[in-house]
Amino acid sequence: MLVNVPRLLTAYSTGIPDPAVPEQRVAFGTSGHRGSSFDTAFNEWHILAISQAICLYREQKGIDGPLFLGMDTHALSEPALASALEVLAANGVEVMLAEGDEYTPTPVISHAILTYNRGRAKGLADGIVITPSHNPPHDGGFKYNPPNGGPADSGITDWIGAKANEFLESGLRGVKRIPFQKALHASTTHRHDYLDAYTGDLGSVIDMDAIRSAKISMGVDPLGGAGVHYWGPIAERYGLDLQVVNKAVDPTFRFMSVDWDGQIRMDPSSPYAMQQLIDLKDRFEIAFACDTDHDRHGIVTRSAGLLPPNHYLAVAIFYLFQHRPQWRQEAAVGKTLVSSQMIDRVTTKLGRKLYEVPVGFKWFVDGLLDGSLGFVGEESAGASFVRRDGSVWTTDKDGIVPALLAAEITARLDRDPGEIYRELTREFGEPVYDRVEAPANPDQKEMLKRLSPQQVRSTDLAGEKIQAVLTRAPGNDAPIGGLKVVAESGWFAARPSGTENIYKIYGESFRGADHLRRILEEAQAMVDATLAATPDRSGKT
């Protein structure tokens, strides 16, 4: 099962993508360009082309401050960083590399961009994070963060992707590049102490005094990721009882337990991938893990084991909006539309506004920047929230602060997040949540993106009257790229995969597992019937 790293790196440096093959073109999804060099989907040509496109984008937009460049521990991240630096230096971009060539979590790059840009109107910074997130060891990933510190929106990534593909089609004509050693010692290449800057600021977002005073015992598994050397300094700086249970860094990730499908995947929300930490739950009051770029969290409690992401998001919202007195009274709760309705019920109880958006963290960036959103989260265990004074912390997902928040909650309430979630279910009901996948060809995926509410002809969902059929998000009226059907006690959402010929159905019920099963079965039948009755691009059905 273990990836052959030398072969992977050889494929990175020797493969030449064919732009006529869609799978070998640059394609930005919700979290950057991802792929494996084994498939000629992520290699040196891709990174050179994307990096030059970013340089042109910066020039076009007048972005002339430093570019914060970081990477995670995937095998392809190191050569991709070298390729990117060769292009950035050749274009005269001021690049900030980590001291000691240290790995750099995604939220640390966002934090660095925002910290640098605070109070500036010109000479703004931006960043690149080289990571495929929790993807298997053979994958690589490349993300661009503009000066707002968050994931680039589709307008930016569409432009960069189109320009990068032009470079691929022309055999990299127009791509500037200098040798790596020359780039490394260029006058525009600088070192930055990411670790000290980020860890030293954590007290502005988490109540470290409460955690230290309560002597909360914590165990953390970095899952061999970019934050592996952050947790020790955090514990030392703030005097925390925190133990790193796994300090290994290995590009094969051989220390992982395999995920549900037999893949090695560093997903902190998966009970399969998290099995080793779950087994240690009784050793610590709180245990947690983060994925490879540390932008997702997984929380393990003594009372409940691994908390599903939706459960912990509800607890975090319930706690934060009652223990952050300096937050604005009108600060809202942000959620993606496939996240639990438990969040809606908790938000209503707190008297806060709900801001529901399509899948993708980019939709939260503006609200985090201006403080109109206090907490934002998505069902895949991505979240961030503002500082204790209500100002922006990060505008990208941060796995580290939600993990530490679990310890703060336990310290301040004398109950762990699992116990608090149980209390919430007694007040609001106990939802059951699941996600299934169904096959869909490219034409059907396009149809699903373009559905209108009028095309859904069913009036009931699992025995309840349908209250709403949504193809645009209630919070910002942006297209959801699919549809969501809501009834009183349950809902489902269907959207096409950005990378595979499938569509995904998310469902939830407040009436138990049998009701959820009916929702998912009817959802699949409803979507299939709607797709079958919808004309394709040739006008046929």
Coordinates of C-alpha atoms in Angstrom, one line a residue:
M1 CA 0.0 0.0 0.0
L2 CA 2.9 2.4 0.7
V3 CA 3.7 4.9 -2.0
N4 CA 7.1 4.5 -3.8
V5 CA 8.4 8.0 -3.0
P6 CA 11.5 7.9 -5.4
R7 CA 9.2 6.9 -8.3
L8 CA 6.7 9.6 -7.3
L9 CA 9.5 12.3 -7.3
T10 CA 10.9 11.0 -10.6
A11 CA 7.4 11.2 -12.1
Y12 CA 7.2 14.8 -10.8
S13 CA 10.4 15.9 -12.6
T14 CA 10.1 13.9 -15.8
G15 CA 6.4 13.9 -16.7
I16 CA 5.1 16.3 -19.4
P17 CA 1.4 16.9 -19.2
D18 CA -0.7 16.8 -22.4
P19 CA -3.1 19.8 -22.3
A20 CA -5.4 17.9 -24.7
V21 CA -6.1 15.4 -21.9
P22 CA -8.5 17.1 -19.4
E23 CA -7.1 15.2 -16.4
Q24 CA -3.6 16.6 -17.2
R25 CA -4.6 20.3 -17.3
V26 CA -4.4 22.7 -14.4
A27 CA -7.8 22.6 -12.7
F28 CA -8.6 24.6 -9.5
G29 CA -11.2 23.0 -7.2
T30 CA -12.5 24.4 -3.9
S31 CA -9.0 24.0 -2.5
G32 CA -6.5 24.6 -5.2
H33 CA -5.0 22.4 -7.9
R34 CA -4.5 18.8 -6.8
G35 CA -3.3 15.6 -8.3
S36 CA -0.6 12.9 -8.5
S37 CA 2.5 12.9 -10.5
F38 CA 1.8 9.3 -11.3
D39 CA -1.2 10.5 -13.3
T40 CA 0.7 13.5 -14.9
A41 CA -1.8 15.6 -13.0
F42 CA 0.6 17.4 -10.6
N43 CA 4.2 17.8 -11.7
E44 CA 6.9 20.3 -12.4
W45 CA 5.3 21.7 -15.5
H46 CA 2.1 22.4 -13.6
I47 CA 3.8 24.2 -10.8
L48 CA 6.0 26.3 -13.1
A49 CA 2.9 27.3 -15.2
I50 CA 0.8 28.1 -12.1
S51 CA 3.5 30.1 -10.4
Q52 CA 4.1 32.2 -13.5
A53 CA 0.4 32.8 -13.8
I54 CA 0.3 33.9 -10.2
C55 CA 3.2 36.4 -10.9
L56 CA 1.2 37.8 -13.8
Y57 CA -2.0 38.0 -11.7
R58 CA 0.0 39.9 -9.0
E59 CA 1.4 42.3 -11.6
Q60 CA -2.1 42.9 -13.0
K61 CA -3.6 43.6 -9.6
G62 CA -0.7 45.7 -8.3
I63 CA 0.1 43.2 -5.5
D64 CA 3.8 44.0 -4.8
G65 CA 4.3 43.1 -1.1
P66 CA 5.9 39.9 0.1
L67 CA 4.5 36.4 -0.8
F68 CA 4.3 34.1 2.1
L69 CA 5.2 30.6 0.9
G70 CA 4.6 27.4 2.9
M71 CA 4.3 23.7 2.4
D72 CA 3.1 20.5 4.2
T73 CA 4.7 17.1 4.6
H74 CA 3.4 15.3 1.5
A75 CA 6.3 14.0 -0.6
L76 CA 5.4 16.3 -3.6
S77 CA 5.4 19.4 -1.5
E78 CA 9.1 19.9 -1.2
P79 CA 9.9 19.7 -5.0
A80 CA 6.8 21.9 -5.7
L81 CA 8.2 24.5 -3.4
A82 CA 11.5 24.5 -5.2
S83 CA 9.8 24.8 -8.6
A84 CA 7.6 27.7 -7.3
L85 CA 10.6 29.5 -5.8
E86 CA 12.5 29.3 -9.1
V87 CA 9.7 31.1 -10.9
L88 CA 8.9 33.6 -8.1
A89 CA 12.6 34.6 -7.8
A90 CA 13.0 35.0 -11.5
N91 CA 10.0 37.3 -11.5
G92 CA 11.5 39.4 -8.7
V93 CA 8.8 38.5 -6.1
E94 CA 9.7 39.0 -2.5
V95 CA 9.3 35.6 -1.0
M96 CA 9.0 34.7 2.7
L97 CA 10.3 31.1 3.4
A98 CA 10.1 29.4 6.8
E99 CA 13.1 29.5 9.1
G100 CA 15.0 26.2 8.9
D101 CA 12.9 25.1 5.9
E102 CA 10.1 24.2 8.5
Y103 CA 6.7 22.9 7.4
T104 CA 4.0 25.6 7.5
P105 CA 0.3 25.0 8.2
T106 CA -2.3 26.6 6.1
P107 CA -3.7 28.9 8.9
V108 CA -0.2 30.1 9.7
I109 CA 0.1 31.5 6.1
S110 CA -3.3 33.2 6.4
H111 CA -2.3 34.6 9.8
A112 CA 1.0 35.9 8.3
I113 CA -0.7 37.6 5.4
L114 CA -3.3 39.3 7.6
T115 CA -0.8 40.4 10.2
Y116 CA 1.5 41.9 7.5
N117 CA -1.4 43.7 5.8
R118 CA -3.0 45.1 8.9
G119 CA -3.2 48.9 8.5
R120 CA -1.7 48.9 5.0
A121 CA -3.4 50.2 1.9
K122 CA -0.5 49.4 -0.5
G123 CA 2.4 47.0 -0.7
L124 CA 0.1 44.2 0.3
A125 CA 1.2 40.6 0.9
D126 CA -0.4 37.4 -0.4
G127 CA 0.6 33.7 -0.2
I128 CA 0.9 30.2 -1.5
V129 CA 0.3 27.0 0.4
I130 CA 1.6 23.8 -1.1
T131 CA -0.7 21.0 0.2
P132 CA -3.3 18.6 -1.0
S133 CA -4.8 18.7 2.5
H134 CA -5.7 15.3 3.9
N135 CA -5.4 13.5 0.5
P136 CA -3.4 10.3 0.1
P137 CA 0.4 10.4 0.1
H138 CA 0.7 10.2 -3.7
D139 CA -1.1 13.5 -4.1
G140 CA 0.2 17.1 -4.3
G141 CA -1.7 20.4 -4.0
F142 CA -1.1 24.1 -4.7
K143 CA -3.3 26.9 -3.3
Y144 CA -3.2 30.6 -3.8
N145 CA -4.3 33.1 -1.0
P146 CA -4.8 36.7 -2.2
P147 CA -4.2 39.7 0.2
N148 CA -7.5 38.9 2.1
G149 CA -5.7 35.9 3.5
G150 CA -8.3 33.4 2.5
P151 CA -8.7 30.9 -0.3
A152 CA -8.8 32.6 -3.7
D153 CA -12.3 32.8 -5.1
S154 CA -13.3 31.3 -8.4
G155 CA -12.8 34.5 -10.4
I156 CA -9.1 34.5 -9.4
T157 CA -8.5 30.8 -9.8
D158 CA -10.3 30.7 -13.2
W159 CA -7.9 33.4 -14.4
I160 CA -4.8 31.8 -13.0
G161 CA -5.9 28.3 -14.2
A162 CA -6.6 29.6 -17.8
K163 CA -3.3 31.4 -18.0
A164 CA -1.4 28.3 -16.6
N165 CA -3.0 26.1 -19.2
E166 CA -1.9 28.5 -21.9
F167 CA 1.7 28.1 -20.7
L168 CA 1.3 24.3 -20.8
E169 CA -0.1 24.5 -24.4
S170 CA 2.9 26.6 -25.5
G171 CA 5.5 24.3 -23.9
L172 CA 6.1 26.8 -21.0
R173 CA 7.0 29.6 -23.4
G174 CA 7.0 32.8 -21.3
V175 CA 7.7 31.1 -18.0
K176 CA 10.6 32.8 -16.2
R177 CA 12.8 30.6 -14.2
I178 CA 16.3 30.6 -12.5
P179 CA 18.2 27.6 -10.9
F180 CA 17.0 26.7 -7.4
Q181 CA 20.3 27.6 -5.6
K182 CA 20.3 31.0 -7.3
A183 CA 16.6 31.5 -6.3
L184 CA 17.3 30.4 -2.7
H185 CA 20.0 33.0 -2.3
A186 CA 18.4 35.8 -4.4
S187 CA 18.1 39.2 -2.7
T188 CA 14.3 38.8 -2.9
T189 CA 14.2 35.5 -0.9
H190 CA 13.9 36.0 2.9
R191 CA 13.4 33.9 6.0
H192 CA 10.4 34.3 8.2
D193 CA 9.8 32.9 11.7
Y194 CA 6.2 31.6 11.1
L195 CA 6.2 29.4 14.2
D196 CA 7.0 32.2 16.6
A197 CA 4.7 34.7 15.0
Y198 CA 1.7 32.3 15.0
T199 CA 2.2 30.6 18.4
G200 CA 3.0 33.9 20.1
D201 CA -0.4 35.3 19.0
L202 CA -2.6 32.3 20.1
G203 CA -3.5 34.0 23.4
S204 CA -5.4 36.6 21.5
V205 CA -7.9 34.0 20.2
I206 CA -7.8 31.2 22.9
D207 CA -8.0 31.7 26.7
M208 CA -4.7 29.9 27.5
D209 CA -4.8 31.1 31.1
A210 CA -8.0 29.1 31.7
I211 CA -6.5 25.9 30.1
R212 CA -3.3 26.2 32.1
S213 CA -5.1 27.0 35.4
A214 CA -7.4 24.0 35.1
K215 CA -4.5 21.8 34.3
I216 CA -6.3 20.2 31.4
S217 CA -4.4 17.2 30.1
M218 CA -4.2 17.1 26.3
G219 CA -3.0 14.6 23.8
V220 CA -2.4 15.7 20.2
D221 CA -1.6 13.6 17.1
P222 CA -0.4 15.9 14.2
L223 CA -0.9 12.9 11.8
G224 CA 2.6 13.6 10.5
G225 CA 1.4 17.0 9.2
A226 CA 2.7 20.5 8.9
G227 CA 2.0 21.4 12.5
V228 CA 4.1 18.6 13.9
H229 CA 6.8 21.0 15.3
Y230 CA 4.2 23.6 16.5
W231 CA 2.6 21.8 19.4
G232 CA 5.7 21.5 21.6
P233 CA 6.4 25.2 21.4
I234 CA 2.7 26.0 22.1
A235 CA 2.8 23.8 25.2
E236 CA 6.1 25.4 26.4
R237 CA 5.1 29.0 25.7
Y238 CA 1.8 28.7 27.6
G239 CA 2.7 26.2 30.2
L240 CA 0.1 23.6 29.0
D241 CA -0.1 19.9 29.9
L242 CA 0.1 18.8 26.3
Q243 CA 1.7 15.7 25.0
V244 CA 2.4 15.0 21.3
V245 CA 1.6 11.3 21.0
N246 CA 3.2 10.9 17.5
K247 CA 6.1 13.0 16.3
A248 CA 6.8 11.0 13.1
V249 CA 7.2 12.7 9.7
D250 CA 7.2 10.1 6.9
P251 CA 6.0 10.8 3.4
T252 CA 4.5 7.3 3.1
F253 CA 2.4 8.1 6.3
R254 CA 2.9 4.4 7.2
F255 CA 1.9 5.1 10.8
M256 CA -1.7 5.9 9.8
S257 CA -4.6 3.4 10.2
V258 CA -6.3 3.2 6.8
D259 CA -9.5 5.1 6.1
W260 CA -12.9 3.5 5.3
D261 CA -12.0 2.7 1.7
G262 CA -8.6 1.2 2.4
Q263 CA -6.8 4.4 1.4
I264 CA -4.2 6.2 3.6
R265 CA -5.8 9.5 4.2
M266 CA -5.0 12.0 7.0
D267 CA -8.6 12.9 7.8
P268 CA -9.0 13.9 11.5
S269 CA -12.8 13.6 11.2
S270 CA -12.6 9.9 10.2
P271 CA -13.0 7.3 12.9
Y272 CA -11.0 4.9 10.8
A273 CA -8.0 7.3 10.3
M274 CA -8.2 8.4 13.9
Q275 CA -8.3 5.0 15.4
Q276 CA -5.0 5.2 17.2
L277 CA -5.9 8.5 18.9
I278 CA -9.4 7.2 19.8
D279 CA -7.7 4.3 21.6
L280 CA -5.8 6.8 23.8
K281 CA -8.9 8.8 24.8
D282 CA -8.9 7.7 28.4
R283 CA -5.3 8.9 28.9
F284 CA -6.3 12.5 28.3
E285 CA -9.1 14.9 29.3
I286 CA -9.1 16.1 25.6
A287 CA -7.3 14.7 22.6
F288 CA -7.2 16.1 19.1
A289 CA -5.6 15.8 15.7
C290 CA -5.3 17.9 12.6
D291 CA -4.9 17.0 9.0
T292 CA -1.7 17.3 7.0
D293 CA -1.9 21.1 6.5
H294 CA -3.5 21.6 9.9
D295 CA -6.6 23.4 8.6
R296 CA -9.1 20.7 9.9
H297 CA -9.6 19.4 13.4
G298 CA -10.7 16.2 15.0
I299 CA -11.8 16.2 18.7
V300 CA -11.7 13.1 20.9
T301 CA -13.4 13.3 24.3
R302 CA -13.6 10.8 27.2
S303 CA -17.3 10.9 27.2
A304 CA -18.0 10.4 23.5
G305 CA -14.8 9.4 21.7
L306 CA -14.3 11.1 18.3
L307 CA -17.0 13.8 17.9
P308 CA -18.4 14.1 14.4
P309 CA -17.6 17.5 13.0
N310 CA -21.2 18.7 13.0
H311 CA -21.4 17.9 16.7
Y312 CA -18.3 19.8 17.7
L313 CA -19.3 22.8 15.5
A314 CA -22.6 23.1 17.4
V315 CA -20.8 22.9 20.7
A316 CA -18.2 25.5 19.7
I317 CA -20.9 27.9 18.6
F318 CA -22.9 27.4 21.8
Y319 CA -19.8 28.1 23.9
L320 CA -18.1 31.0 22.0
F321 CA -21.1 33.2 21.6
Q322 CA -21.6 33.1 25.4
H323 CA -18.0 33.5 26.4
R324 CA -16.7 36.2 24.0
P325 CA -18.2 39.4 25.5
Q326 CA -16.1 41.7 23.2
W327 CA -17.6 40.2 20.0
R328 CA -20.1 42.4 18.2
Q329 CA -23.7 41.8 19.2
E330 CA -24.6 41.4 15.5
A331 CA -21.8 39.0 14.7
A332 CA -23.4 36.0 12.9
V333 CA -22.7 32.3 12.6
G334 CA -21.5 31.1 9.2
K335 CA -22.1 27.5 7.9
T336 CA -22.1 25.7 4.7
L337 CA -25.5 24.4 3.5
V338 CA -24.5 20.8 4.0
S339 CA -23.7 21.3 7.7
S340 CA -26.1 20.1 10.4
Q341 CA -29.4 21.8 11.2
M342 CA -28.4 21.5 14.9
I343 CA -26.3 24.6 14.1
D344 CA -29.4 26.5 13.0
R345 CA -31.2 25.6 16.2
V346 CA -28.3 26.6 18.5
T347 CA -27.9 29.8 16.6
T348 CA -31.6 30.7 17.0
K349 CA -31.4 29.9 20.7
L350 CA -28.5 32.3 21.0
G351 CA -30.4 35.0 19.2
R352 CA -27.8 35.2 16.4
K353 CA -28.2 35.5 12.7
L354 CA -27.3 32.4 10.5
Y355 CA -25.3 33.0 7.3
E356 CA -25.7 29.9 5.1
V357 CA -23.5 29.6 2.0
P358 CA -22.5 27.1 -0.6
V359 CA -19.7 24.6 0.0
G360 CA -16.3 26.4 0.1
F361 CA -14.5 28.4 2.8
K362 CA -14.0 31.3 0.4
W363 CA -17.6 32.4 1.1
F364 CA -16.7 33.3 4.7
V365 CA -13.6 35.4 4.0
D366 CA -15.3 38.9 3.8
G367 CA -17.3 38.3 7.0
L368 CA -14.3 37.2 9.0
L369 CA -12.4 40.2 7.8
D370 CA -14.9 42.7 8.8
G371 CA -16.1 40.9 12.0
S372 CA -19.7 40.4 10.8
L373 CA -19.1 36.7 11.2
G374 CA -17.9 35.5 14.6
F375 CA -17.6 31.8 13.9
V376 CA -17.7 29.9 10.6
G377 CA -17.6 26.1 10.0
E378 CA -18.2 23.4 7.5
E379 CA -19.2 19.7 7.9
S380 CA -15.8 18.5 6.8
A381 CA -14.2 19.8 10.0
G382 CA -13.0 23.1 8.8
A383 CA -13.6 26.2 11.0
S384 CA -12.2 29.5 12.1
F385 CA -13.4 32.3 14.4
V386 CA -12.4 35.8 15.3
R387 CA -10.0 36.9 18.1
R388 CA -11.3 37.4 21.6
D389 CA -11.6 41.2 20.8
G390 CA -13.7 40.4 17.7
S391 CA -11.0 41.2 15.1
V392 CA -9.9 38.9 12.4
W393 CA -7.7 35.9 13.2
T394 CA -7.5 33.9 10.0
T395 CA -9.6 33.9 6.9
D396 CA -8.7 30.4 6.0
K397 CA -9.6 27.2 7.9
D398 CA -7.6 26.7 11.1
G399 CA -7.4 23.3 12.7
I400 CA -5.2 24.4 15.6
V401 CA -7.5 26.9 17.3
P402 CA -10.7 24.7 17.3
A403 CA -8.5 22.0 18.8
L404 CA -7.3 24.2 21.6
L405 CA -10.8 25.6 22.0
A406 CA -12.0 22.1 23.1
A407 CA -9.6 22.4 26.0
E408 CA -10.8 25.9 26.9
I409 CA -14.4 24.7 26.8
T410 CA -13.5 21.8 29.2
A411 CA -11.7 24.1 31.5
R412 CA -14.3 26.8 31.7
L413 CA -17.4 24.6 31.8
D414 CA -16.0 21.6 33.7
R415 CA -17.6 19.3 31.0
D416 CA -16.0 18.1 27.8
P417 CA -17.6 18.9 24.4
G418 CA -19.1 15.4 24.2
E419 CA -21.1 16.0 27.4
I420 CA -22.2 19.4 26.2
Y421 CA -23.4 18.1 22.9
R422 CA -25.5 15.5 24.8
E423 CA -27.1 18.4 26.7
L424 CA -27.8 20.2 23.4
T425 CA -29.6 17.1 22.0
R426 CA -31.8 17.0 25.1
E427 CA -33.0 20.5 24.2
F428 CA -33.0 20.5 20.4
G429 CA -33.3 16.9 19.4
E430 CA -30.8 14.4 18.2
P431 CA -30.0 14.5 14.5
V432 CA -28.6 11.6 12.5
Y433 CA -26.4 12.7 9.5
D434 CA -24.9 10.8 6.6
R435 CA -23.5 11.2 3.1
V436 CA -23.8 8.9 0.1
E437 CA -22.5 8.9 -3.4
A438 CA -24.1 8.0 -6.7
P439 CA -22.7 7.8 -10.3
A440 CA -23.2 10.7 -12.7
N441 CA -21.6 11.4 -16.1
P442 CA -20.1 14.8 -16.9
D443 CA -23.4 15.9 -18.7
Q444 CA -25.5 14.9 -15.7
K445 CA -23.1 16.7 -13.3
E446 CA -23.6 19.9 -15.4
M447 CA -27.4 19.4 -15.3
L448 CA -27.3 19.0 -11.5
K449 CA -25.4 22.3 -11.2
R450 CA -28.1 24.1 -13.3
L451 CA -31.3 22.7 -11.8
S452 CA -34.1 25.0 -10.9
P453 CA -36.5 24.5 -8.0
Q454 CA -39.4 24.0 -10.4
Q455 CA -37.8 20.9 -11.8
V456 CA -38.3 19.0 -8.5
R457 CA -41.8 17.7 -8.8
S458 CA -42.1 15.8 -5.5
T459 CA -44.1 17.5 -2.7
D460 CA -43.1 15.3 0.2
L461 CA -39.8 14.1 1.6
A462 CA -39.9 10.9 3.8
G463 CA -43.5 11.5 4.8
E464 CA -43.2 15.3 5.4
K465 CA -44.2 18.2 3.3
I466 CA -41.3 19.9 1.5
Q467 CA -40.8 23.4 2.9
A468 CA -38.2 24.6 0.5
V469 CA -36.2 23.6 -2.6
L470 CA -33.0 25.6 -2.8
T471 CA -30.6 26.0 -5.7
R472 CA -29.1 29.2 -4.2
A473 CA -27.7 29.7 -0.7
P474 CA -30.0 31.6 1.7
G475 CA -27.1 33.6 3.2
N476 CA -25.6 35.1 0.0
D477 CA -27.8 34.0 -2.8
A478 CA -24.9 32.3 -4.5
P479 CA -25.6 29.2 -6.7
I480 CA -25.0 26.1 -4.7
G481 CA -24.1 24.0 -7.7
G482 CA -26.8 21.5 -7.0
L483 CA -29.9 21.6 -4.8
K484 CA -31.1 21.3 -1.2
V485 CA -34.6 20.1 -0.2
V486 CA -35.8 20.9 3.3
A487 CA -38.7 19.4 5.3
E488 CA -39.6 20.0 9.0
S489 CA -37.6 17.1 10.5
G490 CA -35.0 16.5 7.8
W491 CA -33.3 17.6 4.6
F492 CA -31.0 16.5 1.9
A493 CA -28.6 18.3 -0.5
A494 CA -27.1 16.9 -3.7
R495 CA -24.2 18.3 -5.6
P496 CA -21.7 17.0 -8.1
S497 CA -18.2 16.0 -7.2
G498 CA -15.5 18.4 -8.7
T499 CA -13.1 15.5 -9.3
E500 CA -15.0 12.3 -9.9
N501 CA -18.0 11.2 -12.0
I502 CA -20.3 11.0 -9.0
Y503 CA -22.7 13.3 -7.2
K504 CA -22.9 13.4 -3.4
I505 CA -26.1 13.4 -1.3
Y506 CA -25.9 14.8 2.2
G507 CA -28.8 14.1 4.5
E508 CA -30.0 14.6 8.0
S509 CA -33.0 13.6 10.1
F510 CA -34.1 14.6 13.6
R511 CA -36.4 11.5 13.7
G512 CA -33.8 8.7 13.7
A513 CA -31.8 6.4 11.4
D514 CA -34.8 4.8 9.7
H515 CA -36.2 8.3 8.7
L516 CA -32.7 9.3 7.4
R517 CA -32.5 6.1 5.3
R518 CA -35.9 7.1 3.7
I519 CA -34.6 10.6 3.1
L520 CA -31.5 9.4 1.3
E521 CA -33.3 6.8 -0.7
E522 CA -36.0 9.3 -1.8
A523 CA -33.3 11.9 -2.4
Q524 CA -31.5 9.6 -4.8
A525 CA -34.7 8.7 -6.6
M526 CA -35.7 12.3 -6.8
V527 CA -32.4 13.5 -8.2
D528 CA -32.2 10.6 -10.7
A529 CA -35.7 11.3 -11.9
T530 CA -35.0 15.0 -12.2
L531 CA -31.8 14.4 -14.2
A532 CA -33.6 11.9 -16.4
A533 CA -36.3 14.4 -17.3
T534 CA -33.9 17.3 -17.8
P535 CA -32.7 18.0 -21.4
D536 CA -29.0 17.8 -21.9
R537 CA -26.9 20.3 -23.8
S538 CA -28.1 18.7 -27.1
G539 CA -31.7 19.1 -26.2
K540 CA -32.3 15.4 -25.6
T541 CA -33.6 13.9 -22.3

